[in-house]
Amino acid sequence: MPTDEMWINMGPQHPFNHGLWNLRVKLKGETITQAEPIIGYLHRGWEKMVENRNYTQIVPLADRLCYGSSLSWNHLYCLTAEKLFGVEAPDRAKYIRVVALELQRITSHLLWLMAIGTDLGSYTIMTWTIRERELFLDLLCKLSGARMTYNYCRIGGVRNDIPENFGRDVEAALVEFEKRLRDLESLMDENEPYLMRTVGIGKMDGPTAMNLGLTGPIMRASGVEMDLRRQDPYEVYEDMDFEVCTHTDGDVYARYRVRMDEMRESVKIVRQALAEMPAGPIRVKVPRCPPKGNAVCRVEDPRGESLMYMVSDGSEKPYRLKVRSPNFVNLSAAPPMLIGFKISDVPAIMGVLDMCIGETDR
Amino acid sequence: MSQVIVYDTPDRSVEDVAKDIKSKFPAVEVLKAAPKRLHIQVPREISFEVCKFMKDGLSFEHCSCVTTVDYMDHFTVVFHLSSYTNHILSEVLVDIPRDDPTIDSITPLWGGADWHEREAYDLMGVIFKGHPDLRRIMMPEEFKFHPLRKDFVVGRRV
């Protein structure tokens, strides 16, 4: 039966879009022929705001860029500022940061798994993942004193040393987590409806993904072995022994597999960093005002490549601070993934991007 | 299905890449060539040709970021281009006058620059010529200002 094409608004309030954004799709029958993500509902003017704050005041603000992985933004800000000030964190602080960052990566991936579990209709995935996430939130709470916005990194180091018996607690949590990760995987890999909704959906090949600016797990799932922890190492990732997880299918299922494998690699990195952690100071003093100049720094966020570009005019406030959010670009590349698939595939394709509007809109 | 594309060892050094750009475009000024970093200053007229050469000839596969900075007397557009093959993050600085803030868009080269350029247009008012869909992205359509400009008057405390 011939039908007219029509535009449908999925959002700004819709069960599948975690956060406040809108996806307009044009449908021919049930097939998507055009798509247009619309953002900006949560634009807070972060980049303008920080031009009126001094460097110390921005540290907790950087946390608020993303509620799912606040520590990685906090760390990126401190790392960029360190480049601008011309200081370097002590060795012990670098190892502590790596431990904290990888714990953060696991919690972020578990939060994503929770979201996609509910999107695809399995509430067991949600409840189990949230339970596993508590293990790591407790650890980060012991480390920094907060469960969500940690405010832990400082320009020139970290706020406090690791608490007593932290290594023992982390090891206990990791052993438990590895066991439960196998349970979680069996919940999805042996689940026929889950496979039907993910395998072969939202396909994208490697060269297209690179050109569209996709980064992180999404690009690695398209068969591009690219991880900034390996290619452009920061902190002490150079000395860590880990695999860069890739998959060649480039569909939703591949992206899910890459994230699951990454959690295992993170567990490996946490163990190594804790075992090799040297003694020593955790923080160096930095001056109030940096010299005139600019600095750029990029790190591998749980969602992809995040970059900060900072310009200083020699005063106590940054002249310009630009944030490159991985999700912002990943979302702009969504239409080529969606076109040709059915409207019922939208939650799977968009859910696997791990949307976080805090960092997309800034 | 297909093979994994691996970028384990860099093909060419930063100095090599800098020399190639310099010999093809003598007007380009190399500001810094450190390991994994290459900062160049490019005149506005040839910015697109330089970017095209970097993409096609020097395998810069990825456009990381497009930033605009308002220096009061001029704008600077900063393209962060990264080469996966050569493990380089390159910073391409282009100065444009404040009374004629236009520059060639690099979206035809890298699709990833699309929304960055829209954001730069929205918040800084820089016009990217050749962009397929240059609309506001963060602010509402009817908003009349470009809030990241330094002369945009903000409230008592932002």
CSV table of N, CA and C in Angstrom, one decimal, chain A residues 98 102 106 174 177-178 230 240-245 261-276:
chain,number,residue,atom,x,y,z
A,98,VAL,N,45.3,6.9,36.9
A,98,VAL,CA,45.0,5.8,36.0
A,98,VAL,C,44.0,4.9,36.7
A,102,GLU,N,40.2,4.3,35.2
A,102,GLU,CA,39.8,3.0,34.7
A,102,GLU,C,38.5,2.5,35.5
A,106,ILE,N,34.8,1.8,33.9
A,106,ILE,CA,33.9,0.6,34.1
A,106,ILE,C,32.5,1.1,34.5
A,174,LEU,N,37.1,-6.3,42.2
A,174,LEU,CA,37.4,-6.8,40.8
A,174,LEU,C,37.1,-8.3,40.7
A,177,PHE,N,33.5,-8.6,40.4
A,177,PHE,CA,33.0,-8.1,39.2
A,177,PHE,C,33.3,-9.0,38.0
A,178,GLU,N,34.4,-9.6,38.0
A,178,GLU,CA,34.7,-10.5,36.8
A,178,GLU,C,33.8,-11.7,36.8
A,230,ARG,N,46.9,4.3,23.5
A,230,ARG,CA,48.0,3.6,22.9
A,230,ARG,C,48.8,4.5,21.9
A,240,MET,N,51.5,0.5,30.6
A,240,MET,CA,50.5,-0.5,30.9
A,240,MET,C,50.4,-1.5,29.8
A,241,ASP,N,50.1,-2.8,30.2
A,241,ASP,CA,49.9,-3.8,29.2
A,241,ASP,C,48.4,-4.1,29.0
A,242,PHE,N,47.9,-3.7,27.9
A,242,PHE,CA,46.5,-4.0,27.6
A,242,PHE,C,46.2,-4.1,26.1
A,243,GLU,N,45.1,-4.7,25.8
A,243,GLU,CA,44.7,-4.8,24.4
A,243,GLU,C,43.8,-3.7,24.0
A,244,VAL,N,43.9,-3.3,22.7
A,244,VAL,CA,42.9,-2.4,22.2
A,244,VAL,C,41.8,-3.3,21.6
A,245,CYS,N,40.6,-3.2,22.1
A,245,CYS,CA,39.5,-4.1,21.7
A,245,CYS,C,38.9,-3.6,20.4
A,261,ASP,N,34.4,-6.0,26.2
A,261,ASP,CA,35.8,-6.3,26.3
A,261,ASP,C,36.6,-5.3,26.9
A,262,GLU,N,36.2,-4.0,26.7
A,262,GLU,CA,37.0,-2.9,27.3
A,262,GLU,C,37.0,-2.9,28.8
A,263,MET,N,35.8,-3.4,29.3
A,263,MET,CA,35.7,-3.4,30.8
A,263,MET,C,36.7,-4.4,31.4
A,264,ARG,N,36.9,-5.6,30.6
A,264,ARG,CA,37.9,-6.5,31.1
A,264,ARG,C,39.3,-5.9,31.0
A,265,GLU,N,39.6,-5.2,30.0
A,265,GLU,CA,41.0,-4.6,29.8
A,265,GLU,C,41.1,-3.5,31.0
A,266,SER,N,40.1,-2.8,31.3
A,266,SER,CA,40.2,-1.8,32.4
A,266,SER,C,40.5,-2.5,33.7
A,267,VAL,N,39.9,-3.7,33.9
A,267,VAL,CA,40.3,-4.5,35.1
A,267,VAL,C,41.8,-4.8,35.1
A,268,LYS,N,42.3,-5.2,34.0
A,268,LYS,CA,43.7,-5.5,33.9
A,268,LYS,C,44.6,-4.3,34.2
A,269,ILE,N,44.2,-3.1,33.7
A,269,ILE,CA,45.0,-1.9,33.9
A,269,ILE,C,44.9,-1.5,35.4
A,270,VAL,N,43.7,-1.6,36.0
A,270,VAL,CA,43.6,-1.2,37.4
A,270,VAL,C,44.6,-2.0,38.2
A,271,ARG,N,44.6,-3.4,38.0
A,271,ARG,CA,45.5,-4.2,38.8
A,271,ARG,C,47.0,-3.9,38.6
A,272,GLN,N,47.4,-3.6,37.3
A,272,GLN,CA,48.8,-3.3,37.1
A,272,GLN,C,49.1,-2.0,37.7
A,273,ALA,N,48.3,-0.9,37.6
A,273,ALA,CA,48.6,0.4,38.2
A,273,ALA,C,48.7,0.3,39.7
A,274,LEU,N,47.8,-0.5,40.3
A,274,LEU,CA,47.9,-0.6,41.8
A,274,LEU,C,49.2,-1.3,42.2
A,275,ALA,N,49.6,-2.4,41.4
A,275,ALA,CA,50.8,-3.1,41.8
A,275,ALA,C,52.0,-2.3,41.6
A,276,GLU,N,52.1,-1.5,40.5
A,276,GLU,CA,53.3,-0.8,40.2
A,276,GLU,C,53.4,0.6,40.8
